[in-house]
CSV table of C-alpha atoms in Angstrom, one decimal:
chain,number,residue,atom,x,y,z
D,1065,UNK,CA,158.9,79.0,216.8
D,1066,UNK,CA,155.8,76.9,215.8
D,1067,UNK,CA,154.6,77.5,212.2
D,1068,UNK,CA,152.3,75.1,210.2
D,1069,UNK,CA,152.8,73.1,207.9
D,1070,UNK,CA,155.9,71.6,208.8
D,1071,UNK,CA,158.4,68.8,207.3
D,1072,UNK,CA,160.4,67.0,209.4
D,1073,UNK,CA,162.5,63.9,209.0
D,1074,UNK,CA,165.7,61.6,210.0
D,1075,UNK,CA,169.3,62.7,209.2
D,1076,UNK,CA,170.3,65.2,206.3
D,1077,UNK,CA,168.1,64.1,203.8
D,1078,UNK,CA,167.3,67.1,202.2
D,1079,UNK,CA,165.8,66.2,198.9
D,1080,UNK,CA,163.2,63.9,200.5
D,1081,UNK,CA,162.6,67.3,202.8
D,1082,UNK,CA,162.2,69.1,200.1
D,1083,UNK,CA,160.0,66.5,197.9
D,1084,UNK,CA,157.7,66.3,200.8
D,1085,UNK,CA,157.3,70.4,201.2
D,1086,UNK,CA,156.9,70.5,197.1
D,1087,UNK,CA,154.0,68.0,197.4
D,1088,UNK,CA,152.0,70.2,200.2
D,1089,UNK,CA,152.6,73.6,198.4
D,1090,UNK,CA,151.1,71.5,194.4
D,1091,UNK,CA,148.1,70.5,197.2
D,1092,UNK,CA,149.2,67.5,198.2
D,1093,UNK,CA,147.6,65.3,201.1
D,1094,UNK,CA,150.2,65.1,203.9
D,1095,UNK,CA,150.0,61.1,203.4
D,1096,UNK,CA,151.3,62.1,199.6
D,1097,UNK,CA,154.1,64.1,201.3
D,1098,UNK,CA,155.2,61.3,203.2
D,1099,UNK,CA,155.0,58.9,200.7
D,1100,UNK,CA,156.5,61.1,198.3
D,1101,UNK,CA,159.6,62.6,200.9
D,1102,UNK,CA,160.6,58.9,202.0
D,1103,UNK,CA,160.1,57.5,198.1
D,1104,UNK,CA,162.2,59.8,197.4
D,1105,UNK,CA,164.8,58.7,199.7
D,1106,UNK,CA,164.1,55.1,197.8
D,1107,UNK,CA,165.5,56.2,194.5
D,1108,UNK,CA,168.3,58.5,196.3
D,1109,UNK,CA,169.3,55.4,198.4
D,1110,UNK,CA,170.2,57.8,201.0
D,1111,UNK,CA,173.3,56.9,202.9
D,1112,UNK,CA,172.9,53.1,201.9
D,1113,UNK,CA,170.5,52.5,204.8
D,1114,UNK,CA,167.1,52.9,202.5
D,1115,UNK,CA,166.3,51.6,199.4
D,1116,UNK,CA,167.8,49.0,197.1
D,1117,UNK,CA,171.0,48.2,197.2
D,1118,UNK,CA,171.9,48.4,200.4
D,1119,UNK,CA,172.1,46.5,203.8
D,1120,UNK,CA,172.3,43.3,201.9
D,1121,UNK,CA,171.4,40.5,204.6
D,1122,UNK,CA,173.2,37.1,205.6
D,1123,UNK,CA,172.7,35.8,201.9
D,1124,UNK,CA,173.6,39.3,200.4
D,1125,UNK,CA,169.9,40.2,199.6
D,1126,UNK,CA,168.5,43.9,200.2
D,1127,UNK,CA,165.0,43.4,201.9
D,1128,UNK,CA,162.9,46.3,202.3
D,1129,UNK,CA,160.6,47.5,205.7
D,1130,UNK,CA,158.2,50.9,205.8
D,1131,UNK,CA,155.3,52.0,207.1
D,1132,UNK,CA,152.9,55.2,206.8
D,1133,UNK,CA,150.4,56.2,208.9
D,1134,UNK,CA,147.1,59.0,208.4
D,1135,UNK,CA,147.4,60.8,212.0
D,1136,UNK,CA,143.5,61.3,211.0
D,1137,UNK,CA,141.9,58.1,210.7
D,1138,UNK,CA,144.9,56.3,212.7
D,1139,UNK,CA,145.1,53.9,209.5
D,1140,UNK,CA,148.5,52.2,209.0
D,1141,UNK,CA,150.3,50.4,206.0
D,1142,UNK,CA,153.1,48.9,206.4
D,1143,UNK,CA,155.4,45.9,204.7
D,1144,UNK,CA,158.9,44.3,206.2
D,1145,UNK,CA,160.8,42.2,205.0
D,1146,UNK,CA,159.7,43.4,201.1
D,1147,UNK,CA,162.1,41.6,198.7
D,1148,UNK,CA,162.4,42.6,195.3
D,1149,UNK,CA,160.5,45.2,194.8
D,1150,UNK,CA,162.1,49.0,195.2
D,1151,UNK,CA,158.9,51.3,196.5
D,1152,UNK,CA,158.5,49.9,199.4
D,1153,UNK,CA,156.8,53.0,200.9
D,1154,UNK,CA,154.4,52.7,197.7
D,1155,UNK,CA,153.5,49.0,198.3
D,1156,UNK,CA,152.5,50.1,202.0
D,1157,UNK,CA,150.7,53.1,200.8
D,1158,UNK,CA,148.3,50.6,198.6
D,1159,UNK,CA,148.1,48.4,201.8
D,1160,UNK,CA,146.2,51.0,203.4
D,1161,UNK,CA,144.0,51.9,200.0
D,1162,UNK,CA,143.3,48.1,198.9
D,1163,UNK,CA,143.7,46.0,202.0
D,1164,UNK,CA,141.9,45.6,205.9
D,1165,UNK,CA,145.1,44.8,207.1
D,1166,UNK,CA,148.0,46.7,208.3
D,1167,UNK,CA,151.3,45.3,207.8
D,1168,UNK,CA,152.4,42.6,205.1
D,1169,UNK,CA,156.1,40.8,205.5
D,1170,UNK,CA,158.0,38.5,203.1
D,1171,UNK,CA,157.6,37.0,199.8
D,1172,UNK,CA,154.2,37.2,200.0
D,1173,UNK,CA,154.4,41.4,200.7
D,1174,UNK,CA,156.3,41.1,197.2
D,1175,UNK,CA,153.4,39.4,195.6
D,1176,UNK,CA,150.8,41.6,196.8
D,1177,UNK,CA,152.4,44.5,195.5
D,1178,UNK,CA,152.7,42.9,191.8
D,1179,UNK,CA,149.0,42.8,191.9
D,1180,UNK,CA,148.8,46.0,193.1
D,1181,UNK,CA,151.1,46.9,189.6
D,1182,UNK,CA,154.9,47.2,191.5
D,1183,UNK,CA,157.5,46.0,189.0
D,1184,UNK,CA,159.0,42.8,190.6
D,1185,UNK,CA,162.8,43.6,189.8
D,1186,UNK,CA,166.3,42.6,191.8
D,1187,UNK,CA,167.6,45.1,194.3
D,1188,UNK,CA,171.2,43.8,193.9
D,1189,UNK,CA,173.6,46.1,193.2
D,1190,UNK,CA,177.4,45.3,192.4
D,1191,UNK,CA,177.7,47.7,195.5
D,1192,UNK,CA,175.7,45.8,197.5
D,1193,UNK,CA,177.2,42.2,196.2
D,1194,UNK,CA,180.6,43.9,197.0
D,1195,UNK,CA,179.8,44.6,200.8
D,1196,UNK,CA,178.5,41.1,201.0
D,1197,UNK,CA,181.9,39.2,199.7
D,1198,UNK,CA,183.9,41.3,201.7
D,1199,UNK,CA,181.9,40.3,204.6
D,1200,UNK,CA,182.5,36.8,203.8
D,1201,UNK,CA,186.0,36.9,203.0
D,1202,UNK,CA,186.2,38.2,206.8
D,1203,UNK,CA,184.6,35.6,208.4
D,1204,UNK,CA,181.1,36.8,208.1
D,1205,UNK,CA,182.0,39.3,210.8
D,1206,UNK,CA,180.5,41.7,212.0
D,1207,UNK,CA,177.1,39.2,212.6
D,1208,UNK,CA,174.1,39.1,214.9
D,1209,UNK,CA,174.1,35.6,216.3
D,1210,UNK,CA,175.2,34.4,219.9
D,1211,UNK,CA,175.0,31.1,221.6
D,1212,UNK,CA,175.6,29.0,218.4
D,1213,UNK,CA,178.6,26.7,217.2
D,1214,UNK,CA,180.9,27.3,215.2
D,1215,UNK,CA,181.8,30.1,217.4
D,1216,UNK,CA,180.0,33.1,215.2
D,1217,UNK,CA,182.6,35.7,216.4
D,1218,UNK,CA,185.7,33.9,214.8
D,1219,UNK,CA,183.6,31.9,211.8
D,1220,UNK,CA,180.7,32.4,209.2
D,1221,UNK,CA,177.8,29.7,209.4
D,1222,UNK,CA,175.9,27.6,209.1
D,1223,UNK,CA,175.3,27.7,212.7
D,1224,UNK,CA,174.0,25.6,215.3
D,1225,UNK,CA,172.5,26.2,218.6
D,1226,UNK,CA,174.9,25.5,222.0
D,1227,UNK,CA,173.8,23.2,224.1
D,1228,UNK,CA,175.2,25.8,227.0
D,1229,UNK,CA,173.0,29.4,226.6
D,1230,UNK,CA,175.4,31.9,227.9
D,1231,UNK,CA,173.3,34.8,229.3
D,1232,UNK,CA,174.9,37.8,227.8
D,1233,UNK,CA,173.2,41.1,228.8
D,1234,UNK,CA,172.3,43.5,225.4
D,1235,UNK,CA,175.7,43.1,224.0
D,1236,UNK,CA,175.6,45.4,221.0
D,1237,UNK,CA,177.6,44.3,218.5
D,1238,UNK,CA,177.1,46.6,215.5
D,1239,UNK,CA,178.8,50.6,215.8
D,1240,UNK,CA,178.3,51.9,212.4
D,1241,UNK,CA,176.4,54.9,212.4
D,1242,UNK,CA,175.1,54.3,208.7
D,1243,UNK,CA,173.7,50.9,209.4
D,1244,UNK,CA,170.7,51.7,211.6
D,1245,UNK,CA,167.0,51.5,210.4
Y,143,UNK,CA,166.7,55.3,207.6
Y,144,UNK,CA,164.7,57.7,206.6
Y,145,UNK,CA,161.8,58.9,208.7
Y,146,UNK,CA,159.4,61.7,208.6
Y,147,UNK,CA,156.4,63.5,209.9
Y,148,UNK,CA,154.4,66.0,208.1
Y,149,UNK,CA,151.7,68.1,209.9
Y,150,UNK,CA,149.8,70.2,207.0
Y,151,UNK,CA,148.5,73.7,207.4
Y,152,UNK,CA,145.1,72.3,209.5
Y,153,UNK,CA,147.2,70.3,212.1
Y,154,UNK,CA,146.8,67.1,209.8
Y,155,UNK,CA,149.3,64.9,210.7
Y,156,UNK,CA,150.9,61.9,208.8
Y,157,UNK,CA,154.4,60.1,208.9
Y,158,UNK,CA,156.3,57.2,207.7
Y,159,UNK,CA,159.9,55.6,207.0
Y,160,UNK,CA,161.5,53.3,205.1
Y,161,UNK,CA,164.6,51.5,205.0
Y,162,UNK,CA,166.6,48.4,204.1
Y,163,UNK,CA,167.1,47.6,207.5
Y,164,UNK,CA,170.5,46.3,209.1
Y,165,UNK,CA,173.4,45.5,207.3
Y,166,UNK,CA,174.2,42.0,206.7
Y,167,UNK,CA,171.1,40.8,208.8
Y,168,UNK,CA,169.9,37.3,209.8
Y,169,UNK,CA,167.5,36.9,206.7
Y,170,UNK,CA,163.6,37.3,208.0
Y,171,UNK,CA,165.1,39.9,210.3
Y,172,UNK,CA,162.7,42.8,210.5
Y,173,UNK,CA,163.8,46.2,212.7
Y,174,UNK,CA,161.8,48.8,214.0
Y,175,UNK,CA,160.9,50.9,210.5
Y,176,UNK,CA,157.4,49.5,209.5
Y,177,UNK,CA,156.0,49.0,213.2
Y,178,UNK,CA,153.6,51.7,214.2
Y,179,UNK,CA,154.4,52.8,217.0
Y,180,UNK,CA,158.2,52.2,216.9
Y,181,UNK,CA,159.6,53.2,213.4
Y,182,UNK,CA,156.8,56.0,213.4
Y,183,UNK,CA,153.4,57.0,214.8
Y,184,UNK,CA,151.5,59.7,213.8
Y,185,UNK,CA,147.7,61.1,215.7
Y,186,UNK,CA,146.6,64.8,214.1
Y,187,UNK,CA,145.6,64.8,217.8
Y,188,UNK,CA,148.7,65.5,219.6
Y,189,UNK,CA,151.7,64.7,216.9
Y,190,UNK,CA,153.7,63.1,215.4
Y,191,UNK,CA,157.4,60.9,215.8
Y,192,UNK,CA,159.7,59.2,213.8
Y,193,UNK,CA,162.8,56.9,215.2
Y,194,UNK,CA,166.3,55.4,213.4
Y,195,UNK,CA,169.1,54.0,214.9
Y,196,UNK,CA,169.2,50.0,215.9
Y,197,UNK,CA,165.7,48.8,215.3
Y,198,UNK,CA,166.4,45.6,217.1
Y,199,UNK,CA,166.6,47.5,220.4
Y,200,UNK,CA,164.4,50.3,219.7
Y,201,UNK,CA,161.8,48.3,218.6
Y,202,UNK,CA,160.9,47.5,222.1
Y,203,UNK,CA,160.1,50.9,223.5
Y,204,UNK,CA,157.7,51.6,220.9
Y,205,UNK,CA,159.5,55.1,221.0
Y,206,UNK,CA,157.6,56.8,218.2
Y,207,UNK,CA,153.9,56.4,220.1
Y,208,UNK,CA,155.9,56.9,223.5
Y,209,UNK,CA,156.9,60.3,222.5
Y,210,UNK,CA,153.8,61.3,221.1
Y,211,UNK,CA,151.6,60.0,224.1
Y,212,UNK,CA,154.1,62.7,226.0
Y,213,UNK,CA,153.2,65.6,223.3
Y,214,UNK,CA,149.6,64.8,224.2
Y,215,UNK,CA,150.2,65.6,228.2
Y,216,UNK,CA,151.5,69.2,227.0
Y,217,UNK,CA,155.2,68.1,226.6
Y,218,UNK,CA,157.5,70.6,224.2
Y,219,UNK,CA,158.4,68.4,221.4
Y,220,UNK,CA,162.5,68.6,222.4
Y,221,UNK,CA,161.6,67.4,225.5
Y,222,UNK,CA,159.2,64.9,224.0
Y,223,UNK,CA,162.1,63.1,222.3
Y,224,UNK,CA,164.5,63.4,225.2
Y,225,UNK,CA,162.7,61.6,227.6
Y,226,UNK,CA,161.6,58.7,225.2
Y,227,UNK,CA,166.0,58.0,224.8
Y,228,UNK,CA,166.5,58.4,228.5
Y,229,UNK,CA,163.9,55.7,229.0
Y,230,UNK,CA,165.6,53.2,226.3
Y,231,UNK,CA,169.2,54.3,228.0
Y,232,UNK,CA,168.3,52.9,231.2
Y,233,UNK,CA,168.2,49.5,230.1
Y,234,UNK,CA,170.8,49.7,227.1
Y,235,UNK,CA,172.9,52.6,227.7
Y,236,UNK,CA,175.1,52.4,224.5
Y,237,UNK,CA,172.0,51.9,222.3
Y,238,UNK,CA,172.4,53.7,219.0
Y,239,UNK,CA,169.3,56.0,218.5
Y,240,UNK,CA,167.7,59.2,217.9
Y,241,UNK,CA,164.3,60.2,217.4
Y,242,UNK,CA,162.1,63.4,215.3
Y,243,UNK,CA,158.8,64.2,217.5
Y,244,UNK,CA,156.5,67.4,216.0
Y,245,UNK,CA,153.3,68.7,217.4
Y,246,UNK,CA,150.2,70.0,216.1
Y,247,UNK,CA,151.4,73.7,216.5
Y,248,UNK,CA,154.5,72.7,214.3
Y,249,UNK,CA,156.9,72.7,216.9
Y,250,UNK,CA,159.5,70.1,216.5
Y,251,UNK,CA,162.6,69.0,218.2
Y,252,UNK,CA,164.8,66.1,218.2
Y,253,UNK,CA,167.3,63.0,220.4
Y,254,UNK,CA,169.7,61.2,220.7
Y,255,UNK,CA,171.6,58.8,222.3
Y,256,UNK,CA,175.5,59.9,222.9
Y,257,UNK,CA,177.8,56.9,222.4
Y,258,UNK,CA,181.5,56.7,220.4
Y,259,UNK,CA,181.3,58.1,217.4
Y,260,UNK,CA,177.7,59.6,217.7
Y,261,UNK,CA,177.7,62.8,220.0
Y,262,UNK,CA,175.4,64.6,217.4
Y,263,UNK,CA,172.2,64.0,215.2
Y,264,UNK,CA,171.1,65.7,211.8
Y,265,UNK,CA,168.3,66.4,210.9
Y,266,UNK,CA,165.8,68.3,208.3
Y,267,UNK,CA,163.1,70.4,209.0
Y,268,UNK,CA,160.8,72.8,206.4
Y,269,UNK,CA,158.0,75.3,207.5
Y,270,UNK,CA,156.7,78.6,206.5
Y,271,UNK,CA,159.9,80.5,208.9
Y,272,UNK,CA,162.8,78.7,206.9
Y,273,UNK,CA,163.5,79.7,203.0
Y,274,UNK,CA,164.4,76.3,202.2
Y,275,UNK,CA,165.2,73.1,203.9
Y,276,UNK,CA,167.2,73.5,206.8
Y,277,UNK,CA,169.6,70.8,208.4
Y,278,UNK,CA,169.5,71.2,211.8
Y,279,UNK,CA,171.5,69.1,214.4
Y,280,UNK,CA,171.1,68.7,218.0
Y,281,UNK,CA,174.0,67.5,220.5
Y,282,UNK,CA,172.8,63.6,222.3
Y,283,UNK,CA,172.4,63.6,225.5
């Protein structure tokens, strides 16, 4: 049965449900909900897949990727690849506010949201350094590279390009239904 | 991943997500979360959408804006969602993904992709009808 308003989101995160609903009923915008609901999820680290911490990359850093988007005016902010700084759906939240643009990646996201007053802090955790050396000490495996020498199924990196391309069709090599984004 | 839509009283709609993406990544790697359109889209004129699961494949169905584009030609939200995963499981049937799609009424539903290990998909909803939070879970299709 339809009733308004309504909070919805991914998987059972129910304190980011329930920031989200806490913000409408104190008079919130619905942009504050859902900056609030998924910033919530930021500090909770929910299930390791958001926030820092988590999902450390090739050279065990935790980047960051959000976006939020005013169903009204259509405007979007957004950042990717945000590296050490935690509120990542804050930083895109002031994109919309302080920039023209919609979506800022990299290093450079990480220095626009220092301006705009983020704390520029490490999102390493002994958790996440922990997932990264037992990935190395198996080889680097699972990994998302194809076509390269060493062989990247059997070895870490560096890798190189083969010569040969074998066309694979979508082979999907990660199952783990906590790392998704 | 967390992603969410919230439609307020006056059919306002807004959404979002965040993430740290996929786990030991290629560094510059960049998945499907802050792309409009594919992580989440929102439009107070139809609805709103919100995807997780592996960005690198989702990302190229723009899901989110797919599923609201078929709120805005009358679809029920389940249905919504449904059809968006049966287009992405035609080319990559063993994609891991679900998706959250909303309306302006507030009707909501949810998808996802059945594969090994992932026949089901949590998620939360809130709204006048429910005391609290409610984790709700549909089976994939």
């Amino acid at each position: 049965t339809a009733a308004l308003p309504v909070v919805i989101n991914t998987w059972a995160f129910r304190k980011a449900t329930e920031t989200a609903w806490r913000v409408l009923q104190l008079g919130g915008s619905e942009l504050d909900a859902v900056e609030k609901g998924c910033g919530q999820c930021e500090i909770d680290q929910c299930d390791g897949s958001v926030g820092y911490g988590g999902s450390p990359d090739e050279s065990g850093e935790t980047t960051l990727d959000a976006m939020i988007m005013d169903g009204n005016t259509m405007e979007v902010g957004a950042v990717a690849d945000l590296r050490r700084v935690k509120n990542a759906i804050g930083v895109a939240r002031k994109v919309i506010e302080h920039t023209k643009h919609t979506l800022l990646v990299g290093e450079s996201a990480s220095l626009f949201a220092v301006r705009m007053g983020f704390p520029y802090e490490d999102l390493t955790t002994p958790k996440s350094l922990s997932m990264y050396s037992k990935w190395l000490n198996q080889s680097c495996q699972p990994n998302y590279w194809k076509n390269v020498v060493p062989d990247s199924s059997k070895s870490c990196g560096p890798y190189k390009r083969l010569e040969k391309v074998i066309c694979e069709k979508w082979t999907i090599s990660q199952r783990n239904v906590h790392n998704h984004d | 991943t967390i992603g969410m839509v919230v439609i307020g009283g006056n059919g306002t709609v807004a959404s979002g997500t965040s993430t740290n993406g996929g786990v030991h990544k290629i560094p510059g790697r960049v998945g499907d979360s802050p792309i409009a359109g594919a992580g989440s889209y929102a439009d107070s004129t139809a609805g709103g959408a919100a995807a997780t699961g592996d960005g690198d494949i989702m990302m190229r169905f723009l899901p989110s804006y797919q599923a609201v584009e078929y709120m805005r030609m009358g679809m029920d939200p389940t249905v919504a969602c449904q059809k968006v995963i049966s287009r992405i499981q035609k080319y990559v049937p063993e994609f891991f993904g679900a998706v959250i799609c909303a309306n302006t009424t507030g009707s909501y539903g949810a998808a996802c992709n059945k594969i090994p290990g992932f026949t089901q998909f949590h998620f939360m909803v809130y709204n006048p009808l429910l005391s609290q939070a409610a984790e709700q879970v549909v089976d994939c299709i």
